[in-house]
Amino acid sequence: MTPRIVAGALVLCAGLTFTQPAAAGGLGPAPHPDPALLSHCSGSQPITCTFDVPPGHYDVTVMLGDRHEAARTEVYAEARRLMVDSTETGAGELVRRTFTVNVRSPEGQQNGFGGPGTPGLTLTFSGSAPKVSGIGLAAATTPRLFVAGDSTVTDQETPPYTGWGQRLPKWFRHGLSVVNHSGSGESSVSFLAEPAMWAGLEPQLRPGDVVLVQFGHNDKQTTAEQFRANLTEIVRGVRASGATPVLVTPIVRRWFTGSTLNSTGLIVNGLGVDLPAEMRSVAATEAVPLIDLTARTRAVVEGLGPEQAKALYLTREKRDDTHTSEYGATVYADLVAAGLRELGLIGDRYWAG
C-alpha cells in the first residue's frame, strides 16, 4: 500500500499515523511506543515486524523484554544491520533502546549485487529468547554517517558474509542515521564509474554528514597514481557538498607468512602498490581525517596468530580469508567506532554508549 500525507502526517495501513520530520534535523525526542505497531509483528524466534513506509530515515524506539519471562534479544533492521546488541532482561524487566534506520532501495548493497530486497522497514528481533513489548516509529531528518566501500564493508544480505558497516549502527542512538552506500566488487575505479555508486551518493550529501571511505581490496591492478587520484576526487567531491570525508584504510586479509601478515594480507596489489600507504598519503596531502584500519586490524590478527584469527574470517566456513564472519565484522566495526570517537566528528549525544 502507498502511504498518504494528510495534515503533515504519514498515514499507513491499519489507520496508523507517524508524525512527519521537523525541518531541523538532529537529536529530538524519541518516538513513544504505540501498542498498535506490535500488530505488524509475527513469529517468535525470530520476531519479524514489517512497516509499509517509503524510503527515508526513521527514528525507532523498542521496549525489549517481557512482563512475565526472562529474555535475551538483539535487534536488526533491513539487510541484517545490527541496531541493538544482545540485551538480557529478567522477567518483568523492560529495557528501552532507540536508533535511526535508513530505509532505501536497494535495501542492502547499493550496486544491486544482492538484489532489491523488500520495500518498507523490516525490524527483526532475534537471540536465544527474543521479546519485544513495544515499538515506536517516526519519520526523521537527521545527520547521516555514510559508508562507501566494498564487500568487506557492505550490508551483506546473506549470512555468514557480514561487512563491518552492518555492525556499525549498534554504536549510535536515534538522531544519527548510518547509510551504507557500498557494494561487493567495488574499487576506487568502479565506484566513480558506476551511476549507482558515486553519482548516487553525491546528491544525498549535505553539511553535517560524515562519509567513511574504504577501498583497496578490489584495486588489484590500479596504479598508485590512479588510486591517489580516485581517492582525491572522492574526498574533494564530499567536501564540496559540505560533508566531512574520512579515509579508512582497508581491513587486512588473513594471509600469513610465519607469524606475520604477508604483502597480500596487507593489501599490496598485483602491481606492487601498497594501497594503505597510498591512502595515508592522500589523507596527509588533502588534510583528511584518517582511520588506519589496516594497522588496527593487523594488530588484532597478528596478535591472535594464524589459527585463532580464523574466527574473524570465513576461513572455516568458506575457505575465505578476506571476508569477515559476524564476529569478525563486529570486532572491526568496534575498531572503526573507536577511530571515529578519537576524531571527534560525531557529537557525544549520538553515541549509544
mmCIF file of N, CA and C in Angstrom, residues 78-203:
data_model
loop_
_atom_site.group_PDB
_atom_site.id
_atom_site.type_symbol
_atom_site.label_atom_id
_atom_site.label_comp_id
_atom_site.label_asym_id
_atom_site.label_seq_id
_atom_site.Cartn_x
_atom_site.Cartn_y
_atom_site.Cartn_z
ATOM 1 N N GLU A 78 16.376 -4.069 8.400
ATOM 2 C CA GLU A 78 16.626 -4.188 6.963
ATOM 3 C C GLU A 78 17.568 -5.357 6.669
ATOM 4 N N ALA A 79 18.631 -5.132 5.915
ATOM 5 C CA ALA A 79 19.523 -6.204 5.487
ATOM 6 C C ALA A 79 20.552 -6.526 6.575
ATOM 7 N N ARG A 80 20.083 -7.112 7.675
ATOM 8 C CA ARG A 80 20.956 -7.633 8.731
ATOM 9 C C ARG A 80 21.829 -6.565 9.378
ATOM 10 N N ARG A 81 21.325 -5.342 9.480
ATOM 11 C CA ARG A 81 22.074 -4.292 10.169
ATOM 12 C C ARG A 81 21.826 -4.421 11.673
ATOM 13 N N LEU A 82 22.883 -4.551 12.446
ATOM 14 C CA LEU A 82 22.741 -4.695 13.888
ATOM 15 C C LEU A 82 22.484 -3.329 14.516
ATOM 16 N N MET A 83 21.303 -3.163 15.091
ATOM 17 C CA MET A 83 20.913 -1.893 15.696
ATOM 18 C C MET A 83 21.086 -1.902 17.214
ATOM 19 N N VAL A 84 20.782 -3.052 17.837
ATOM 20 C CA VAL A 84 20.925 -3.186 19.291
ATOM 21 C C VAL A 84 21.589 -4.525 19.568
ATOM 22 N N ASP A 85 22.699 -4.491 20.289
ATOM 23 C CA ASP A 85 23.417 -5.722 20.619
ATOM 24 C C ASP A 85 22.610 -6.550 21.616
ATOM 25 N N SER A 86 23.039 -7.776 21.824
ATOM 26 C CA SER A 86 22.318 -8.703 22.692
ATOM 27 C C SER A 86 22.037 -8.077 24.050
ATOM 28 N N THR A 87 20.758 -8.071 24.433
ATOM 29 C CA THR A 87 20.306 -7.412 25.657
ATOM 30 C C THR A 87 19.541 -8.414 26.512
ATOM 31 N N GLU A 88 20.004 -8.631 27.717
ATOM 32 C CA GLU A 88 19.379 -9.592 28.622
ATOM 33 C C GLU A 88 18.434 -8.876 29.576
ATOM 34 N N THR A 89 17.232 -9.406 29.741
ATOM 35 C CA THR A 89 16.250 -8.830 30.653
ATOM 36 C C THR A 89 15.654 -9.940 31.509
ATOM 37 N N GLY A 90 15.397 -9.646 32.765
ATOM 38 C CA GLY A 90 14.729 -10.585 33.648
ATOM 39 C C GLY A 90 13.228 -10.527 33.475
ATOM 40 N N ALA A 91 12.534 -11.487 34.049
ATOM 41 C CA ALA A 91 11.070 -11.482 33.991
ATOM 42 C C ALA A 91 10.542 -10.189 34.601
ATOM 43 N N GLY A 92 9.681 -9.511 33.868
ATOM 44 C CA GLY A 92 9.113 -8.259 34.336
ATOM 45 C C GLY A 92 9.972 -7.039 34.083
ATOM 46 N N GLU A 93 11.135 -7.228 33.481
ATOM 47 C CA GLU A 93 12.045 -6.114 33.202
ATOM 48 C C GLU A 93 11.953 -5.701 31.743
ATOM 49 N N LEU A 94 11.802 -4.405 31.501
ATOM 50 C CA LEU A 94 11.752 -3.851 30.154
ATOM 51 C C LEU A 94 12.889 -2.850 29.980
ATOM 52 N N VAL A 95 13.581 -2.936 28.860
ATOM 53 C CA VAL A 95 14.692 -2.041 28.563
ATOM 54 C C VAL A 95 14.361 -1.262 27.298
ATOM 55 N N ARG A 96 14.526 0.050 27.356
ATOM 56 C CA ARG A 96 14.219 0.923 26.221
ATOM 57 C C ARG A 96 15.486 1.214 25.433
ATOM 58 N N ARG A 97 15.408 1.051 24.109
ATOM 59 C CA ARG A 97 16.501 1.397 23.223
ATOM 60 C C ARG A 97 15.960 2.209 22.057
ATOM 61 N N THR A 98 16.789 3.145 21.545
ATOM 62 C CA THR A 98 16.376 3.968 20.403
ATOM 63 C C THR A 98 17.475 3.962 19.347
ATOM 64 N N PHE A 99 17.068 4.097 18.088
ATOM 65 C CA PHE A 99 18.018 4.155 16.981
ATOM 66 C C PHE A 99 17.319 4.734 15.762
ATOM 67 N N THR A 100 18.092 5.054 14.739
ATOM 68 C CA THR A 100 17.550 5.570 13.482
ATOM 69 C C THR A 100 17.910 4.610 12.361
ATOM 70 N N VAL A 101 16.930 4.295 11.512
ATOM 71 C CA VAL A 101 17.118 3.356 10.402
ATOM 72 C C VAL A 101 16.994 4.089 9.074
ATOM 73 N N ASN A 102 17.926 3.797 8.174
ATOM 74 C CA ASN A 102 17.843 4.270 6.793
ATOM 75 C C ASN A 102 17.096 3.230 5.960
ATOM 76 N N VAL A 103 15.959 3.627 5.396
ATOM 77 C CA VAL A 103 15.178 2.755 4.511
ATOM 78 C C VAL A 103 15.442 3.202 3.086
ATOM 79 N N ARG A 104 15.892 2.284 2.239
ATOM 80 C CA ARG A 104 16.286 2.667 0.881
ATOM 81 C C ARG A 104 16.086 1.486 -0.067
ATOM 82 N N SER A 105 16.250 1.756 -1.345
ATOM 83 C CA SER A 105 16.220 0.701 -2.357
ATOM 84 C C SER A 105 17.404 0.920 -3.298
ATOM 85 N N PRO A 106 18.281 -0.108 -3.472
ATOM 86 C CA PRO A 106 18.213 -1.435 -2.875
ATOM 87 C C PRO A 106 18.377 -1.374 -1.353
ATOM 88 N N GLU A 107 17.802 -2.363 -0.695
ATOM 89 C CA GLU A 107 17.822 -2.417 0.758
ATOM 90 C C GLU A 107 19.223 -2.671 1.301
ATOM 91 N N GLY A 108 20.006 -3.493 0.577
ATOM 92 C CA GLY A 108 21.331 -3.862 1.046
ATOM 93 C C GLY A 108 22.425 -3.208 0.225
ATOM 94 N N GLN A 109 23.055 -3.987 -0.660
ATOM 95 C CA GLN A 109 24.186 -3.490 -1.429
ATOM 96 C C GLN A 109 23.726 -2.502 -2.504
ATOM 97 N N GLN A 110 24.392 -1.370 -2.558
ATOM 98 C CA GLN A 110 23.915 -0.281 -3.403
ATOM 99 C C GLN A 110 24.216 -0.456 -4.878
ATOM 100 N N ASN A 111 25.043 -1.427 -5.232
ATOM 101 C CA ASN A 111 25.245 -1.740 -6.651
ATOM 102 C C ASN A 111 24.297 -2.831 -7.124
ATOM 103 N N GLY A 112 23.350 -3.212 -6.269
ATOM 104 C CA GLY A 112 22.345 -4.202 -6.639
ATOM 105 C C GLY A 112 22.846 -5.625 -6.607
ATOM 106 N N PHE A 113 24.053 -5.850 -6.087
ATOM 107 C CA PHE A 113 24.658 -7.181 -6.112
ATOM 108 C C PHE A 113 23.771 -8.211 -5.409
ATOM 109 N N GLY A 114 23.093 -7.801 -4.345
ATOM 110 C CA GLY A 114 22.256 -8.735 -3.592
ATOM 111 C C GLY A 114 20.785 -8.641 -3.910
ATOM 112 N N GLY A 115 20.412 -7.916 -4.989
ATOM 113 C CA GLY A 115 19.007 -7.757 -5.332
ATOM 114 C C GLY A 115 18.390 -6.562 -4.620
ATOM 115 N N PRO A 116 17.120 -6.269 -4.899
ATOM 116 C CA PRO A 116 16.484 -5.067 -4.367
ATOM 117 C C PRO A 116 16.084 -5.153 -2.902
ATOM 118 N N GLY A 117 15.940 -6.381 -2.370
ATOM 119 C CA GLY A 117 15.431 -6.512 -1.014
ATOM 120 C C GLY A 117 13.933 -6.340 -0.977
ATOM 121 N N THR A 118 13.394 -6.031 0.198
ATOM 122 C CA THR A 118 11.950 -5.856 0.366
ATOM 123 C C THR A 118 11.630 -4.400 0.654
ATOM 124 N N PRO A 119 10.515 -3.899 0.149
ATOM 125 C CA PRO A 119 10.158 -2.497 0.401
ATOM 126 C C PRO A 119 9.742 -2.278 1.845
ATOM 127 N N GLY A 120 9.759 -1.021 2.267
ATOM 128 C CA GLY A 120 9.347 -0.690 3.625
ATOM 129 C C GLY A 120 10.447 -0.960 4.633
ATOM 130 N N LEU A 121 10.074 -0.905 5.898
ATOM 131 C CA LEU A 121 11.006 -1.098 7.007
ATOM 132 C C LEU A 121 10.770 -2.458 7.648
ATOM 133 N N THR A 122 11.843 -3.230 7.795
ATOM 134 C CA THR A 122 11.784 -4.518 8.478
ATOM 135 C C THR A 122 12.655 -4.469 9.719
ATOM 136 N N LEU A 123 12.067 -4.825 10.869
ATOM 137 C CA LEU A 123 12.810 -4.987 12.111
ATOM 138 C C LEU A 123 12.763 -6.460 12.492
ATOM 139 N N THR A 124 13.903 -7.000 12.906
ATOM 140 C CA THR A 124 13.976 -8.403 13.301
ATOM 141 C C THR A 124 14.542 -8.498 14.715
ATOM 142 N N PHE A 125 13.796 -9.161 15.586
ATOM 143 C CA PHE A 125 14.212 -9.356 16.970
ATOM 144 C C PHE A 125 14.633 -10.825 17.112
ATOM 145 N N SER A 126 15.928 -11.039 17.316
ATOM 146 C CA SER A 126 16.427 -12.405 17.390
ATOM 147 C C SER A 126 17.207 -12.573 18.687
ATOM 148 N N GLY A 127 17.884 -13.719 18.810
ATOM 149 C CA GLY A 127 18.587 -14.040 20.036
ATOM 150 C C GLY A 127 18.077 -15.353 20.589
ATOM 151 N N SER A 128 18.604 -15.758 21.733
ATOM 152 C CA SER A 128 18.216 -17.050 22.303
ATOM 153 C C SER A 128 16.780 -17.057 22.822
ATOM 154 N N ALA A 129 16.272 -15.887 23.242
ATOM 155 C CA ALA A 129 14.880 -15.802 23.730
ATOM 156 C C ALA A 129 14.377 -14.379 23.497
ATOM 157 N N PRO A 130 14.113 -14.013 22.228
ATOM 158 C CA PRO A 130 13.765 -12.617 21.933
ATOM 159 C C PRO A 130 12.362 -12.244 22.400
ATOM 160 N N LYS A 131 12.253 -11.037 22.939
ATOM 161 C CA LYS A 131 10.962 -10.498 23.355
ATOM 162 C C LYS A 131 10.946 -8.997 23.082
ATOM 163 N N VAL A 132 9.850 -8.516 22.508
ATOM 164 C CA VAL A 132 9.643 -7.084 22.327
ATOM 165 C C VAL A 132 8.259 -6.736 22.837
ATOM 166 N N SER A 133 8.187 -5.703 23.664
ATOM 167 C CA SER A 133 6.920 -5.331 24.289
ATOM 168 C C SER A 133 6.376 -4.004 23.797
ATOM 169 N N GLY A 134 7.135 -3.304 22.963
ATOM 170 C CA GLY A 134 6.654 -2.036 22.437
ATOM 171 C C GLY A 134 7.555 -1.519 21.335
ATOM 172 N N ILE A 135 6.953 -0.822 20.369
ATOM 173 C CA ILE A 135 7.695 -0.216 19.260
ATOM 174 C C ILE A 135 7.137 1.176 19.006
ATOM 175 N N GLY A 136 8.030 2.135 18.836
ATOM 176 C CA GLY A 136 7.653 3.469 18.396
ATOM 177 C C GLY A 136 8.373 3.783 17.100
ATOM 178 N N LEU A 137 7.735 4.536 16.221
ATOM 179 C CA LEU A 137 8.299 4.799 14.899
ATOM 180 C C LEU A 137 7.912 6.187 14.434
ATOM 181 N N ALA A 138 8.888 6.961 13.961
ATOM 182 C CA ALA A 138 8.611 8.304 13.457
ATOM 183 C C ALA A 138 9.590 8.657 12.351
ATOM 184 N N ALA A 139 9.094 9.267 11.283
ATOM 185 C CA ALA A 139 9.968 9.764 10.232
ATOM 186 C C ALA A 139 10.897 10.830 10.808
ATOM 187 N N ALA A 140 12.125 10.902 10.281
ATOM 188 C CA ALA A 140 13.136 11.775 10.876
ATOM 189 C C ALA A 140 13.986 12.434 9.811
ATOM 190 N N THR A 141 14.502 13.610 10.140
ATOM 191 C CA THR A 141 15.535 14.259 9.342
ATOM 192 C C THR A 141 16.757 14.381 10.235
ATOM 193 N N THR A 142 17.806 13.645 9.925
ATOM 194 C CA THR A 142 18.939 13.541 10.829
ATOM 195 C C THR A 142 20.249 13.735 10.090
ATOM 196 N N PRO A 143 21.329 14.025 10.833
ATOM 197 C CA PRO A 143 22.658 13.887 10.240
ATOM 198 C C PRO A 143 22.863 12.435 9.831
ATOM 199 N N ARG A 144 23.712 12.224 8.831
ATOM 200 C CA ARG A 144 23.960 10.864 8.354
ATOM 201 C C ARG A 144 25.442 10.526 8.431
ATOM 202 N N LEU A 145 25.703 9.279 8.722
ATOM 203 C CA LEU A 145 27.046 8.722 8.633
ATOM 204 C C LEU A 145 27.040 7.770 7.442
ATOM 205 N N PHE A 146 27.604 8.217 6.320
ATOM 206 C CA PHE A 146 27.670 7.391 5.110
ATOM 207 C C PHE A 146 28.921 6.524 5.149
ATOM 208 N N VAL A 147 28.801 5.344 4.543
ATOM 209 C CA VAL A 147 29.938 4.438 4.408
ATOM 210 C C VAL A 147 30.041 4.040 2.938
ATOM 211 N N ALA A 148 31.202 4.263 2.342
ATOM 212 C CA ALA A 148 31.434 3.905 0.941
ATOM 213 C C ALA A 148 32.556 2.880 0.894
ATOM 214 N N GLY A 149 32.264 1.714 0.289
ATOM 215 C CA GLY A 149 33.302 0.692 0.269
ATOM 216 C C GLY A 149 32.903 -0.540 -0.517
ATOM 217 N N ASP A 150 33.539 -1.645 -0.185
ATOM 218 C CA ASP A 150 33.418 -2.889 -0.944
ATOM 219 C C ASP A 150 32.702 -3.961 -0.124
ATOM 220 N N SER A 151 32.917 -5.227 -0.485
ATOM 221 C CA SER A 151 32.206 -6.337 0.165
ATOM 222 C C SER A 151 32.594 -6.529 1.622
ATOM 223 N N THR A 152 33.759 -6.037 2.034
ATOM 224 C CA THR A 152 34.155 -6.158 3.434
ATOM 225 C C THR A 152 33.465 -5.127 4.314
ATOM 226 N N VAL A 153 32.749 -4.198 3.672
ATOM 227 C CA VAL A 153 32.086 -3.091 4.350
ATOM 228 C C VAL A 153 30.565 -3.194 4.233
ATOM 229 N N THR A 154 30.081 -3.678 3.108
ATOM 230 C CA THR A 154 28.688 -3.511 2.705
ATOM 231 C C THR A 154 27.687 -4.271 3.579
ATOM 232 N N ASP A 155 26.404 -3.939 3.417
ATOM 233 C CA ASP A 155 25.311 -4.676 4.056
ATOM 234 C C ASP A 155 25.101 -5.975 3.281
ATOM 235 N N GLN A 156 25.705 -7.033 3.763
ATOM 236 C CA GLN A 156 25.596 -8.343 3.118
ATOM 237 C C GLN A 156 24.227 -8.955 3.453
ATOM 238 N N GLU A 157 23.488 -9.309 2.416
ATOM 239 C CA GLU A 157 22.141 -9.847 2.632
ATOM 240 C C GLU A 157 22.142 -11.277 3.156
ATOM 241 N N THR A 158 23.169 -12.055 2.811
ATOM 242 C CA THR A 158 23.147 -13.491 3.084
ATOM 243 C C THR A 158 24.255 -13.885 4.047
ATOM 244 N N PRO A 159 23.902 -14.478 5.202
ATOM 245 C CA PRO A 159 24.936 -14.975 6.107
ATOM 246 C C PRO A 159 25.646 -16.171 5.497
ATOM 247 N N PRO A 160 26.873 -16.458 5.907
ATOM 248 C CA PRO A 160 27.593 -15.839 7.031
ATOM 249 C C PRO A 160 28.350 -14.560 6.674
ATOM 250 N N TYR A 161 28.302 -14.138 5.390
ATOM 251 C CA TYR A 161 29.022 -12.928 4.992
ATOM 252 C C TYR A 161 28.474 -11.716 5.743
ATOM 253 N N THR A 162 29.381 -10.927 6.299
ATOM 254 C CA THR A 162 28.983 -9.759 7.086
ATOM 255 C C THR A 162 30.033 -8.670 6.908
ATOM 256 N N GLY A 163 29.599 -7.467 6.501
ATOM 257 C CA GLY A 163 30.509 -6.333 6.388
ATOM 258 C C GLY A 163 30.553 -5.548 7.688
ATOM 259 N N TRP A 164 31.701 -4.902 7.946
ATOM 260 C CA TRP A 164 31.774 -4.155 9.202
ATOM 261 C C TRP A 164 30.790 -2.995 9.247
ATOM 262 N N GLY A 165 30.391 -2.486 8.070
ATOM 263 C CA GLY A 165 29.391 -1.421 8.050
ATOM 264 C C GLY A 165 28.037 -1.868 8.576
ATOM 265 N N GLN A 166 27.749 -3.177 8.509
ATOM 266 C CA GLN A 166 26.491 -3.717 9.038
ATOM 267 C C GLN A 166 26.442 -3.712 10.553
ATOM 268 N N ARG A 167 27.597 -3.741 11.177
ATOM 269 C CA ARG A 167 27.655 -3.817 12.641
ATOM 270 C C ARG A 167 27.881 -2.455 13.280
ATOM 271 N N LEU A 168 28.067 -1.427 12.464
ATOM 272 C CA LEU A 168 28.336 -0.090 12.980
ATOM 273 C C LEU A 168 27.119 0.583 13.616
ATOM 274 N N PRO A 169 25.884 0.378 13.101
ATOM 275 C CA PRO A 169 24.739 1.115 13.657
ATOM 276 C C PRO A 169 24.501 0.897 15.155
ATOM 277 N N LYS A 170 24.922 -0.234 15.709
ATOM 278 C CA LYS A 170 24.679 -0.504 17.136
ATOM 279 C C LYS A 170 25.338 0.535 18.033
ATOM 280 N N TRP A 171 26.317 1.270 17.489
ATOM 281 C CA TRP A 171 27.042 2.241 18.281
ATOM 282 C C TRP A 171 26.288 3.559 18.468
ATOM 283 N N PHE A 172 25.159 3.730 17.763
ATOM 284 C CA PHE A 172 24.507 5.042 17.770
ATOM 285 C C PHE A 172 23.055 4.948 18.215
ATOM 286 N N ARG A 173 22.630 5.963 18.930
ATOM 287 C CA ARG A 173 21.231 6.070 19.320
ATOM 288 C C ARG A 173 20.474 6.818 18.230
ATOM 289 N N HIS A 174 19.190 7.043 18.448
ATOM 290 C CA HIS A 174 18.405 7.745 17.439
ATOM 291 C C HIS A 174 18.948 9.170 17.268
ATOM 292 N N GLY A 175 18.809 9.683 16.055
ATOM 293 C CA GLY A 175 19.304 11.021 15.741
ATOM 294 C C GLY A 175 20.470 11.024 14.774
ATOM 295 N N LEU A 176 21.066 9.847 14.539
ATOM 296 C CA LEU A 176 22.117 9.709 13.529
ATOM 297 C C LEU A 176 21.805 8.466 12.709
ATOM 298 N N SER A 177 21.737 8.607 11.396
ATOM 299 C CA SER A 177 21.389 7.501 10.516
ATOM 300 C C SER A 177 22.629 7.012 9.780
ATOM 301 N N VAL A 178 22.916 5.707 9.888
ATOM 302 C CA VAL A 178 24.041 5.103 9.168
ATOM 303 C C VAL A 178 23.546 4.643 7.796
ATOM 304 N N VAL A 179 24.174 5.152 6.745
ATOM 305 C CA VAL A 179 23.791 4.827 5.364
ATOM 306 C C VAL A 179 24.977 4.108 4.713
ATOM 307 N N ASN A 180 24.844 2.804 4.504
ATOM 308 C CA ASN A 180 25.946 2.000 3.971
ATOM 309 C C ASN A 180 25.845 1.960 2.445
ATOM 310 N N HIS A 181 26.514 2.907 1.802
ATOM 311 C CA HIS A 181 26.448 3.047 0.342
ATOM 312 C C HIS A 181 27.629 2.306 -0.280
ATOM 313 N N SER A 182 27.638 0.988 -0.096
ATOM 314 C CA SER A 182 28.747 0.145 -0.526
ATOM 315 C C SER A 182 28.235 -1.009 -1.364
ATOM 316 N N GLY A 183 29.159 -1.806 -1.915
ATOM 317 C CA GLY A 183 28.746 -2.955 -2.704
ATOM 318 C C GLY A 183 29.893 -3.900 -2.969
ATOM 319 N N SER A 184 29.577 -5.173 -3.093
ATOM 320 C CA SER A 184 30.589 -6.180 -3.393
ATOM 321 C C SER A 184 31.254 -5.888 -4.738
ATOM 322 N N GLY A 185 32.557 -6.093 -4.783
ATOM 323 C CA GLY A 185 33.313 -5.914 -6.017
ATOM 324 C C GLY A 185 33.735 -4.500 -6.309
ATOM 325 N N GLU A 186 33.331 -3.548 -5.476
ATOM 326 C CA GLU A 186 33.643 -2.148 -5.777
ATOM 327 C C GLU A 186 35.110 -1.824 -5.487
ATOM 328 N N SER A 187 35.676 -1.042 -6.369
ATOM 329 C CA SER A 187 37.021 -0.500 -6.218
ATOM 330 C C SER A 187 36.927 1.018 -6.298
ATOM 331 N N SER A 188 38.049 1.690 -6.120
ATOM 332 C CA SER A 188 38.027 3.152 -6.274
ATOM 333 C C SER A 188 37.686 3.530 -7.711
ATOM 334 N N VAL A 189 38.009 2.653 -8.654
ATOM 335 C CA VAL A 189 37.724 2.913 -10.070
ATOM 336 C C VAL A 189 36.236 2.739 -10.357
ATOM 337 N N SER A 190 35.684 1.585 -9.980
ATOM 338 C CA SER A 190 34.275 1.298 -10.297
ATOM 339 C C SER A 190 33.332 2.206 -9.521
ATOM 340 N N PHE A 191 33.710 2.573 -8.307
ATOM 341 C CA PHE A 191 32.842 3.439 -7.502
ATOM 342 C C PHE A 191 32.592 4.772 -8.192
ATOM 343 N N LEU A 192 33.622 5.295 -8.829
ATOM 344 C CA LEU A 192 33.464 6.558 -9.556
ATOM 345 C C LEU A 192 32.740 6.368 -10.884
ATOM 346 N N ALA A 193 32.867 5.189 -11.481
ATOM 347 C CA ALA A 193 32.325 4.963 -12.830
ATOM 348 C C ALA A 193 30.866 4.548 -12.840
ATOM 349 N N GLU A 194 30.405 3.816 -11.826
ATOM 350 C CA GLU A 194 29.055 3.272 -11.844
ATOM 351 C C GLU A 194 28.035 4.302 -11.370
ATOM 352 N N PRO A 195 26.967 4.536 -12.123
ATOM 353 C CA PRO A 195 25.979 5.554 -11.757
ATOM 354 C C PRO A 195 25.357 5.355 -10.382
ATOM 355 N N ALA A 196 25.207 4.091 -9.960
ATOM 356 C CA ALA A 196 24.564 3.832 -8.672
ATOM 357 C C ALA A 196 25.448 4.181 -7.485
ATOM 358 N N MET A 197 26.738 4.339 -7.719
ATOM 359 C CA MET A 197 27.650 4.491 -6.601
ATOM 360 C C MET A 197 27.965 5.970 -6.321
ATOM 361 N N TRP A 198 29.056 6.513 -6.826
ATOM 362 C CA TRP A 198 29.380 7.911 -6.505
ATOM 363 C C TRP A 198 28.292 8.861 -7.000
ATOM 364 N N ALA A 199 27.824 8.667 -8.226
ATOM 365 C CA ALA A 199 26.783 9.564 -8.751
ATOM 366 C C ALA A 199 25.485 9.437 -7.957
ATOM 367 N N GLY A 200 25.264 8.281 -7.340
ATOM 368 C CA GLY A 200 24.083 8.104 -6.499
ATOM 369 C C GLY A 200 24.275 8.656 -5.102
ATOM 370 N N LEU A 201 25.506 8.672 -4.633
ATOM 371 C CA LEU A 201 25.798 9.169 -3.288
ATOM 372 C C LEU A 201 25.897 10.685 -3.232
ATOM 373 N N GLU A 202 26.606 11.275 -4.177
ATOM 374 C CA GLU A 202 26.946 12.704 -4.108
ATOM 375 C C GLU A 202 25.739 13.618 -3.886
ATOM 376 N N PRO A 203 24.601 13.418 -4.601
ATOM 377 C CA PRO A 203 23.480 14.329 -4.394
ATOM 378 C C PRO A 203 22.830 14.218 -3.014
#
